[in-house]
Coordinates of C-alpha atoms in Angstrom, one line a residue:
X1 CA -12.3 -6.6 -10.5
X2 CA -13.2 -6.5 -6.9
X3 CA -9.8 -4.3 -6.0
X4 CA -10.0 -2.4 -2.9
X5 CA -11.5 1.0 -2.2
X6 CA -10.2 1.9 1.4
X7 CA -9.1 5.6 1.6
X8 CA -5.9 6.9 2.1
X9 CA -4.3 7.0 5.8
X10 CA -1.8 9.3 5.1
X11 CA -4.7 12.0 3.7
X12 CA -6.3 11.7 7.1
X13 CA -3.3 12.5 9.0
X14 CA -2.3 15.5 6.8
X15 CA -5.7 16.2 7.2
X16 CA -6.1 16.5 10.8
X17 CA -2.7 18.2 10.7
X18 CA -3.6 20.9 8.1
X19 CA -6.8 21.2 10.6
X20 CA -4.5 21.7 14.0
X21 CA -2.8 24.5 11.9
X22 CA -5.3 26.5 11.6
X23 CA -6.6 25.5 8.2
X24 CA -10.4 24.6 7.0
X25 CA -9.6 21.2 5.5
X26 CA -12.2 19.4 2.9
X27 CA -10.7 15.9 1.3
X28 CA -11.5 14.4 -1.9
X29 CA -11.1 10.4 -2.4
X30 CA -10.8 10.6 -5.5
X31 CA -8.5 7.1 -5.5
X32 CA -11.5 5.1 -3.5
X33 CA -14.3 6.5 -5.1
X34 CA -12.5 6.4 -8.4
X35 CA -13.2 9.8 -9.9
X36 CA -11.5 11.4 -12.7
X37 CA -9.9 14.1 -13.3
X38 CA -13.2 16.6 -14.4
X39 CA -14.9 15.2 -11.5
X40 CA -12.5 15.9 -9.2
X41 CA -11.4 19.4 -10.6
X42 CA -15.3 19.8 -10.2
X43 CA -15.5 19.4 -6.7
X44 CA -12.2 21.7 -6.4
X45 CA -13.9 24.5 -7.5
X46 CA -17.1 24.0 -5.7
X47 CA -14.7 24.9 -2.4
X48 CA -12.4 27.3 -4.6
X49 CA -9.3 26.7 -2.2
X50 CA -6.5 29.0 -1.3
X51 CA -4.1 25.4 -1.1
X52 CA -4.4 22.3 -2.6
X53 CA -2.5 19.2 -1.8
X54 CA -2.3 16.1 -3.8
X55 CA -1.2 13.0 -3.1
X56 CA 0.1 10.7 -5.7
X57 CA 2.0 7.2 -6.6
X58 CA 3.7 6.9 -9.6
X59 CA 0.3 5.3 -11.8
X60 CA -1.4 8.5 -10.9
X61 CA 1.1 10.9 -11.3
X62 CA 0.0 12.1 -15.1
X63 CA -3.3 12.3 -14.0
X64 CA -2.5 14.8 -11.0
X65 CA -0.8 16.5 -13.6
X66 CA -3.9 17.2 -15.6
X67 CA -5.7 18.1 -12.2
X68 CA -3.3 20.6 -11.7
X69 CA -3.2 22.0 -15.0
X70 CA -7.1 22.7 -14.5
X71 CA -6.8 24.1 -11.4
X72 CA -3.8 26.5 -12.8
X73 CA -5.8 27.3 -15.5
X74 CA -9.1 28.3 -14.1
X75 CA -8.5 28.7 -10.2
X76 CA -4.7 31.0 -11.1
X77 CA -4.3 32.0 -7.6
X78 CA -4.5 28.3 -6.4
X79 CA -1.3 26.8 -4.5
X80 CA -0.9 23.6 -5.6
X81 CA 1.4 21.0 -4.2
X82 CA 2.8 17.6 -5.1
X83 CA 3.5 15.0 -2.4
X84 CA 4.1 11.1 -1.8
X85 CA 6.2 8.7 -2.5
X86 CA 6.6 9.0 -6.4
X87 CA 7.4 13.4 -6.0
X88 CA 9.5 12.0 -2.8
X89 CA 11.6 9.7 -5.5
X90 CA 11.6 12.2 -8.3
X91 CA 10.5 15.9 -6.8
X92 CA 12.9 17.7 -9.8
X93 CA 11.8 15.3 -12.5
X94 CA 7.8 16.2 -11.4
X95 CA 8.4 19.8 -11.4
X96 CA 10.0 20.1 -14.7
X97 CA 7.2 17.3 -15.7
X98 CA 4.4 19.2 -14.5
X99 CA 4.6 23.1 -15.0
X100 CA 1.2 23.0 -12.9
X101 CA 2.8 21.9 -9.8
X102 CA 4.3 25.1 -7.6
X103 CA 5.5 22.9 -4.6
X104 CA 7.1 19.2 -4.6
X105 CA 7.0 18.3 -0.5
X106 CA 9.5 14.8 -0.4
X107 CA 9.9 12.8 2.9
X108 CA 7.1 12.9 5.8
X109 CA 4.6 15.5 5.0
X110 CA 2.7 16.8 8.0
X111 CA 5.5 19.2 9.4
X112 CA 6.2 20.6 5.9
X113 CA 2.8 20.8 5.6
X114 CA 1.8 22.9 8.9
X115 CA 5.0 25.0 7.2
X116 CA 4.0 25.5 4.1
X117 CA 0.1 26.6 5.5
X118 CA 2.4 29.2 8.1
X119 CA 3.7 31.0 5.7
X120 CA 1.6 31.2 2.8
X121 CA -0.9 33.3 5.7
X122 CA 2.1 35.4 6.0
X123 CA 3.4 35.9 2.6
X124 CA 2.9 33.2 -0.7
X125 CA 6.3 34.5 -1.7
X126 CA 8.0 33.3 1.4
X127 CA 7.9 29.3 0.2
X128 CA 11.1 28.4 -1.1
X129 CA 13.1 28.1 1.8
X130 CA 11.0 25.2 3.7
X131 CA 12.8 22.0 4.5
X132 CA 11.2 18.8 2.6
X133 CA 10.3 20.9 -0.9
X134 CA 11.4 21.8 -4.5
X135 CA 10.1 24.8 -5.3
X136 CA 10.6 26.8 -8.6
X137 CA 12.6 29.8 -9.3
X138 CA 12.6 31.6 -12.4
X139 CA 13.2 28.5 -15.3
X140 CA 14.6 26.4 -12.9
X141 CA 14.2 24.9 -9.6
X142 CA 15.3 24.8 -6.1
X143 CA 15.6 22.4 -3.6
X144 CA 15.9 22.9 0.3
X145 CA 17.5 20.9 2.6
X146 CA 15.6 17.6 3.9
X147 CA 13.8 17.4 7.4
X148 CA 14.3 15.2 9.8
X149 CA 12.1 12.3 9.7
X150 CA 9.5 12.6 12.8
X151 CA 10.8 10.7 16.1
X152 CA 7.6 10.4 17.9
X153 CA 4.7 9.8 16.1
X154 CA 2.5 10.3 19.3
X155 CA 3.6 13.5 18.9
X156 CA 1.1 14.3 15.9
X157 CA -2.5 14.5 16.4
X158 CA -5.0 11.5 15.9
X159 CA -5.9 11.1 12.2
X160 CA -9.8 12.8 11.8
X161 CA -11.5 10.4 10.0
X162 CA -14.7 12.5 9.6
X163 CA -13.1 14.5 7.0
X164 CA -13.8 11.2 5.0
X165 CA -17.1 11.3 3.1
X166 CA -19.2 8.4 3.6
X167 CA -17.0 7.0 6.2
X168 CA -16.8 4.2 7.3
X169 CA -19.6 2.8 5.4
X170 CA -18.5 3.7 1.7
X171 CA -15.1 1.7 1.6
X172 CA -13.9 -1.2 1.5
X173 CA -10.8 -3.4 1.3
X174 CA -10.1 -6.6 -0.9
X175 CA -12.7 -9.3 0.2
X176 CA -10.5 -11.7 0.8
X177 CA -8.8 -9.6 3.9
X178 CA -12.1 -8.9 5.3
X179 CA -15.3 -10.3 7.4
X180 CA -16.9 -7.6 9.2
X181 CA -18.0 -4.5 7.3
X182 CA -17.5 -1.5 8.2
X183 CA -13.7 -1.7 7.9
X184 CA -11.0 0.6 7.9
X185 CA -7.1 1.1 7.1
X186 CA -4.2 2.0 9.2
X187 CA -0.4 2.2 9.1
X188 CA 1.3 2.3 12.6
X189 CA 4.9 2.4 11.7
X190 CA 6.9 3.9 9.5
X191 CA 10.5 3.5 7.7
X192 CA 11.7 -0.3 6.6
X193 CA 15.4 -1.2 7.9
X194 CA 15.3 -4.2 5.1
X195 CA 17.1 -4.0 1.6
X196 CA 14.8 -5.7 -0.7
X197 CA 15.9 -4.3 -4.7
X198 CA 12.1 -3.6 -5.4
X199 CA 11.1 -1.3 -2.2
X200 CA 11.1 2.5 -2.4
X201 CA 11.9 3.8 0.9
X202 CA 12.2 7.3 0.4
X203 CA 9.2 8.4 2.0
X204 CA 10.0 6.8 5.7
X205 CA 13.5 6.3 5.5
X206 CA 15.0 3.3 6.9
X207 CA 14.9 3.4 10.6
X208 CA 11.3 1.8 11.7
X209 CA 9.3 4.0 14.0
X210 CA 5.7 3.6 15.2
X211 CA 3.1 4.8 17.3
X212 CA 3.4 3.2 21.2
X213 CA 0.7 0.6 21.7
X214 CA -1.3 3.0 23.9
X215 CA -1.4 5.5 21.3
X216 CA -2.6 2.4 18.3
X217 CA -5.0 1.3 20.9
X218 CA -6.9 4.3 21.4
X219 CA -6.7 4.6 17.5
X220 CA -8.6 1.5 17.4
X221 CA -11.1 2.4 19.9
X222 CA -11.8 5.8 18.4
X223 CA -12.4 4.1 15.1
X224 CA -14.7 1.2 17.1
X225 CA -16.8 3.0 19.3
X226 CA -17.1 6.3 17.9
X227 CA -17.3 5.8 13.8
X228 CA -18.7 1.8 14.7
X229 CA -15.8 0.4 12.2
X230 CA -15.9 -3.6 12.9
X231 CA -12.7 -4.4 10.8
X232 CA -9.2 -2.7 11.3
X233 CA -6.3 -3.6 8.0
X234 CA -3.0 -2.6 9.3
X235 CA -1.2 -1.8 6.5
X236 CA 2.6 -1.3 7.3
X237 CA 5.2 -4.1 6.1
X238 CA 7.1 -3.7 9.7
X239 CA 4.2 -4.5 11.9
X240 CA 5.7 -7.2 14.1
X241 CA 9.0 -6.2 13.2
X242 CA 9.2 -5.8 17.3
X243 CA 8.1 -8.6 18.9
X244 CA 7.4 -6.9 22.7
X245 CA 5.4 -4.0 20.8
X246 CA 3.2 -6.4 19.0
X247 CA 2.4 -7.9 22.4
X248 CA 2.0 -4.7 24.4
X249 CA -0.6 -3.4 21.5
X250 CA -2.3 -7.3 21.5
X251 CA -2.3 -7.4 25.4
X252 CA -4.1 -4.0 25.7
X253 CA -6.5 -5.0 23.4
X254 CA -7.4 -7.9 25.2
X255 CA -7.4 -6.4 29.0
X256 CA -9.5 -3.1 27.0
X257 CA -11.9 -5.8 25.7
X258 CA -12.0 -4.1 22.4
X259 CA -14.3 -5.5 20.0
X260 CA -12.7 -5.5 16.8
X261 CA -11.6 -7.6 14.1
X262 CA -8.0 -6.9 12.2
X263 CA -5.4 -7.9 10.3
X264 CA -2.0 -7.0 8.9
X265 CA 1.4 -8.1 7.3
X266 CA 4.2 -9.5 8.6
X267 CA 7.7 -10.9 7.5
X268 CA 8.3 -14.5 8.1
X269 CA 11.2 -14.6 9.6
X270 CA 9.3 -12.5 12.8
X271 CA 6.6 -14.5 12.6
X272 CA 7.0 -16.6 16.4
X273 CA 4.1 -18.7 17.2
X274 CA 3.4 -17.5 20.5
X275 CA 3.1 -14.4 18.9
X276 CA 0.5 -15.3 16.4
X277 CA -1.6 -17.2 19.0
X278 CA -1.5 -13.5 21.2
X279 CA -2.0 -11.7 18.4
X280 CA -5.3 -14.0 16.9
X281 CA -6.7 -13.8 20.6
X282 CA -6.8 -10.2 20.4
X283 CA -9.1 -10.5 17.0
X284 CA -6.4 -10.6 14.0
X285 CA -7.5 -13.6 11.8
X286 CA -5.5 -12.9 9.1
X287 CA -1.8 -11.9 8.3
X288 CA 0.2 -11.7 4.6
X289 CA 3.4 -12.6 3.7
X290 CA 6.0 -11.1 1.2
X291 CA 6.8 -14.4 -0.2
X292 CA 7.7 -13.0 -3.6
X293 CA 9.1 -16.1 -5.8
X294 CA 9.9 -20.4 -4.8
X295 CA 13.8 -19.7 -6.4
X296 CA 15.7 -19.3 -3.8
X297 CA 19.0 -17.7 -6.3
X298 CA 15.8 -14.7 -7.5
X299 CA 15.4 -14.0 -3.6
X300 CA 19.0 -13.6 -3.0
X301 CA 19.3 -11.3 -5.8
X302 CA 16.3 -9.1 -4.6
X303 CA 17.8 -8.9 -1.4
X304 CA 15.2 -10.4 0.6
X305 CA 17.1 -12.4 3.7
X306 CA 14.4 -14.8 3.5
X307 CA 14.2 -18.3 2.2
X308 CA 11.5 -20.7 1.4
X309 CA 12.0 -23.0 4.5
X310 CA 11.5 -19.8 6.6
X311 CA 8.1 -19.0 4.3
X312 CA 7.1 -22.5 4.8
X313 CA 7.5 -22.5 9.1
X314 CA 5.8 -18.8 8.7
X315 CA 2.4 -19.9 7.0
X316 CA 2.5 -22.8 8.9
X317 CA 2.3 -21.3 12.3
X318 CA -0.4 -18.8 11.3
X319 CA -2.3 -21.8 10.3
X320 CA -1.6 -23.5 13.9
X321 CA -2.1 -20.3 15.0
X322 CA -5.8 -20.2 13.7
X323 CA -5.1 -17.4 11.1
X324 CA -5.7 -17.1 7.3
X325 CA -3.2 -16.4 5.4
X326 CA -2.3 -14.8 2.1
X327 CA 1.2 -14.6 -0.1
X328 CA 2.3 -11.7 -2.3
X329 CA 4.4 -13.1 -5.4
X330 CA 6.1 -11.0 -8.3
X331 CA 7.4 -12.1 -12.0
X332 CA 9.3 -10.9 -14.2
X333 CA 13.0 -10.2 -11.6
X334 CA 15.9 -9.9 -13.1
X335 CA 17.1 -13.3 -14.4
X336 CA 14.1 -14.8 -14.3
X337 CA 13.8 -18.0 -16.3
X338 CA 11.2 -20.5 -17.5
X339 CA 13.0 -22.5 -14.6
X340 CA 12.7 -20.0 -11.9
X341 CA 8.6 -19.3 -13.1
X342 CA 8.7 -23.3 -11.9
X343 CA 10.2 -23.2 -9.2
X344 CA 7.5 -20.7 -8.2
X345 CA 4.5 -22.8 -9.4
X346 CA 5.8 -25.9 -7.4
X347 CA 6.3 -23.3 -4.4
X348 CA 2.1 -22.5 -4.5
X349 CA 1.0 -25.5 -5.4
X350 CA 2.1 -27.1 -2.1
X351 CA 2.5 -24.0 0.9
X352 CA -0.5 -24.2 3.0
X353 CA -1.9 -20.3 1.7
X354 CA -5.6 -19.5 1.4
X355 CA -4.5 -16.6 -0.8
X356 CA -2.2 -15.2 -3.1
X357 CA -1.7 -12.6 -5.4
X358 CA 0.3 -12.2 -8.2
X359 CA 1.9 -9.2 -9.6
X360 CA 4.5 -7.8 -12.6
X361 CA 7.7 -7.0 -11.3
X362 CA 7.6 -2.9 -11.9
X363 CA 10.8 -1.1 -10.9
X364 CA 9.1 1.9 -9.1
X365 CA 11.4 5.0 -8.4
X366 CA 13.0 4.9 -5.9
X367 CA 13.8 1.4 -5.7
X368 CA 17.4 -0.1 -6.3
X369 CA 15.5 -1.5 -9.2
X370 CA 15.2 1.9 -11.2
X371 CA 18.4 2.2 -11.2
X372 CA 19.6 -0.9 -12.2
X373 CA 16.9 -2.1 -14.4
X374 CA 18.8 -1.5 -18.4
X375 CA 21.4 -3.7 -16.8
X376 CA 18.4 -7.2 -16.5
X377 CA 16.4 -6.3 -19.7
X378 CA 14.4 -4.1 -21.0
X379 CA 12.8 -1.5 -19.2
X380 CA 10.2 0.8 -20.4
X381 CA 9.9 3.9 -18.1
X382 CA 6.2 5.2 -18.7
X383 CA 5.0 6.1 -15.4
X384 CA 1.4 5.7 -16.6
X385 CA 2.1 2.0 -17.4
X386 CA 3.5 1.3 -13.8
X387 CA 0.5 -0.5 -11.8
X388 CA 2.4 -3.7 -11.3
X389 CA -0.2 -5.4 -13.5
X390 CA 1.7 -3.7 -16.8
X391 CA 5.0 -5.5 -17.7
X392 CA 7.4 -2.5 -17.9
X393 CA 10.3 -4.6 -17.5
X394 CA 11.3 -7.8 -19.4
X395 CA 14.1 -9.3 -17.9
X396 CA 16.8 -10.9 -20.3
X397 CA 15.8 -13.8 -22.0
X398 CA 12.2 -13.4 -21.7
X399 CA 9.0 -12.1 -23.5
X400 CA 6.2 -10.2 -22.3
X401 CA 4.0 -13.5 -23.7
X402 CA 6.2 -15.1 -21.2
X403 CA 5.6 -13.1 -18.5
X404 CA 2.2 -13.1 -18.8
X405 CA 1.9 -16.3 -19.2
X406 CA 3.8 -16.7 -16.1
X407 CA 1.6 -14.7 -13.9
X408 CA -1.5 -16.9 -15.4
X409 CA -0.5 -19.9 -14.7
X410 CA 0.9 -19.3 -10.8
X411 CA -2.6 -18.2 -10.0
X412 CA -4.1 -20.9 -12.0
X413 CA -1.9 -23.4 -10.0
X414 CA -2.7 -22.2 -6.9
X415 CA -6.3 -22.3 -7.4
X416 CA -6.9 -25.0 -9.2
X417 CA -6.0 -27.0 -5.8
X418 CA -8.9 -28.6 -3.7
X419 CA -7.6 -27.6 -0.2
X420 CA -7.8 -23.6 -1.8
X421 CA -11.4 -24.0 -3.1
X422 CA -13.1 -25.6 0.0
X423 CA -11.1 -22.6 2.0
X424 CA -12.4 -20.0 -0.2
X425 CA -16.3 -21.4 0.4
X426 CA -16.3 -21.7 3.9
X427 CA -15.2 -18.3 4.1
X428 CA -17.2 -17.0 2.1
X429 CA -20.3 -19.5 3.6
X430 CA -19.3 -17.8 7.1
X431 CA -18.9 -14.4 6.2
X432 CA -22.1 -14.0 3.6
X433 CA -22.0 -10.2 3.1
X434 CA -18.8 -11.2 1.1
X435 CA -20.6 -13.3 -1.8
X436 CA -20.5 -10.1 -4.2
X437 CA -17.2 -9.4 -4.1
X438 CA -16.0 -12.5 -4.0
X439 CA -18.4 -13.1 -7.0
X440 CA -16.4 -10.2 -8.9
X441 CA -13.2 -11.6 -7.9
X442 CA -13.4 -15.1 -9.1
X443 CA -14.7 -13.5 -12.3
X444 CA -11.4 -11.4 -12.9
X445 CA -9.4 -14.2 -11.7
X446 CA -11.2 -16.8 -14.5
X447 CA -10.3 -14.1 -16.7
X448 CA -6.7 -14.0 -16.3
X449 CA -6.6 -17.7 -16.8
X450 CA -8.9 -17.5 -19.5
X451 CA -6.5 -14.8 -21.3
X452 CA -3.3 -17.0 -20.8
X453 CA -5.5 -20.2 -22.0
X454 CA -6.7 -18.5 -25.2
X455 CA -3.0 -17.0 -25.7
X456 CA -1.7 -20.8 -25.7
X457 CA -4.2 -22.1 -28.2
X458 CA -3.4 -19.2 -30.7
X459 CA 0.2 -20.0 -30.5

């Protein structure tokens, strides 16, 4: 109800990419200004492109379909290509899916992308060959060898944000991960070295790499002083995964004197104190957790190397710290039980948070999880289901009543508490441009509860 609409990071750096090589680049948000299909197709042919890219996670992957079957079928000569971390998972699968799609790009797309634009001004026969696609060929496909994922991401060119309409003043990101407007999103490393059964990592790979603080910081001041953007989300799981980075980026900041608000994620296990206090003195108020479930057996399973004492010392030092703080939890993993669903409700009823949210276990390809899912219950595979709100998987010995249920009554516990409420109000009361959304937010979240009430009484 008040979900976020901050455009896409990655479609500004293939932007500004497709623009160093040569290319005259327009984007469409059509995620953050939540256009359909027709609209969008409209806009397409208003430009009438020699290439178009799209960008898609798994939810939206049938609906790029249909984008591309308009463009095939009224703009012929059209390239159209598939990238991101659902054709990255399953490039074959979306081909043969999707006869509208000529090129699946998997992996990090800005050098097969500056590829692809090379030869298609030499020859659009000459594009089956290029590292990091599936192309077709005849009835079938073929795919060429991977690329290398990129060492040195100073190496590509600062993302051009004014290929975003309306920006920065049209988006926005969840209200409760926000207090100055205009705000906007970044990711500043790449690639997860963790294991965790639910992450797809096929996009980045595994070996964390990120920009050098000097590079982030002049990010940051681009996006201050020249675009006046007040509020910075960094978006990447791994942020402080490096503990003298995150204090080379924080310390520049500070000696730079850059006016700007931010936050980000973090794990808790990497979450120092001294760290937090740096990293709140230069301007991030707010950091989020994977927390995931309170049953310790349900983390070991999902691989997480994290347990709940280590969650517990993590919120609390952002809260010494000075910071807000918000958990993300999942039902529905394999083996979950009534038991488990408590051990969660007991976990958020008494972890100092100001925030959670609360999602459906999905097993998104290219997770361990796909893989393994028929073997911990039922597991429908509809990609247009999988928003992590759906339950596509029911893990033995559950219902989806259950599950539901279950997701209902963590946020209801949570809150439900007095300590949650009065932190919700004052920041709100201190950050008053915020009343709307919030406003929408609490609606959708009374609704949930309202749902899982209602369901009780009729059974």
């Amino acid at each position: 109800g008040a979900a976020s609409t901050q455009p896409s990071f990655g479609l500004v750096c293939l932007g500004s990419v497709a623009r160093k090589a040569g290319a005259d680049v327009t984007v469409i948000e059509a995620s953050a200004f939540d256009l359909g299909v027709d609209e969008t197709f409209r806009q397409i042919a208003a430009i009438r492109p020699n290439i178009v890219g799209i960008s898609s996670t798994t939810i939206g992957i049938t609906s790029s379909g249909l984008l591309a079957e308009r463009i095939k079928k009224e703009l012929p000569a059209t390239l159209t290509i598939i990238g991101g971390c659902h054709a990255t998972s399953l490039p074959e699968e979306t081909l043969a899916e999707f006869s509208s799609f000529d090129i699946a790009v998997f992996g990090e797309g800005e050098q097969t992308l500056t590829d692809i634009i090379a030869r298609y001004e030499l020859n659009t026969n000459a594009l089956s060959d290029i590292p990091g696609t599936v192309t077709r060929s005849g009835s079938g496909v073929v795919r060429a060898a991977g690329r290398d994922m990129i060492s040195n991401l100073d190496d590509l060119p600062m993302p051009d944000w004014s290929l975003l309409p309306g920006f920065p003043s049209a988006y926005r990101p969840s209200p409760a991960r926000i207090k100055r407007m205009p705000c906007a999103s970044v990711v500043l490393t790449r690639g997860c070295p963790n294991a965790c059964t639910f992450c797809d990592r096929s996009v980045f790979g595994r070996q964390c790499r990120s920009y050098t603080p000097a590079y982030a910081v002049e990010m940051f001041k681009q996006l201050r002083y020249k675009y006046g953007v007040k509020e910075i989300n960094i978006e990447d799981d791994t942020f402080i995964i490096s503990k003298t980075r995150v204090e080379e980026f924080c310390n520049r900041l500070i000696a730079d004197k850059v006016d700007i608000a931010w936050s980000c994620l973090g794990r808790a296990d990497r979450a120092e104190p001294a760290m937090l206090k740096l990293m709140k003195k230069a301007g991030c108020w707010h950091i989020s957790f994977g927390i995931e479930s309170g049953d310790p057996e349900i983390l070991r399973m999902a691989n997480k190397n994290l347990d709940i004492r280590q969650m517990n010392e993590a919120v609390n030092n952002a809260k010494k710290a000075g910071m807000r703080s918000k958990g993300f939890f999942m039902v529905g993993f394999p083996k979950e039980t009534p038991a488990t669903i408590k051990a969660t409700i007991e976990l958020v009823r008494n972890i100092p948070l100001d925030d959670i949210s609360v999602m459906q276990l999905t097993p998104f390809p290219g997770s361990e999880l796909y893989a393994q899912a028929a073997q911990y219950g039922t597991f429908d595979r509809d990609w247009k289901k999988m928003n992590a709100i759906h339950s596509v998987f029911i893990p033995n010995g559950m219902t989806l009543a259950e599950l539901d249920s279950a997701r209902s009554a963590i946020l209801s516990a949570f809150y439900s508490r007095p300590d949650v409420l009065l932190s919700q109000l004052l920041h709100v009361l201190r950050n008053p441009r915020l009343i709307p959304y919030f406003a929408k937010a609490s609606l959708s979240l009374f609704s949930i509860i309202r749902n899982r009430n209602d369901g009780r009484n009729e059974s």
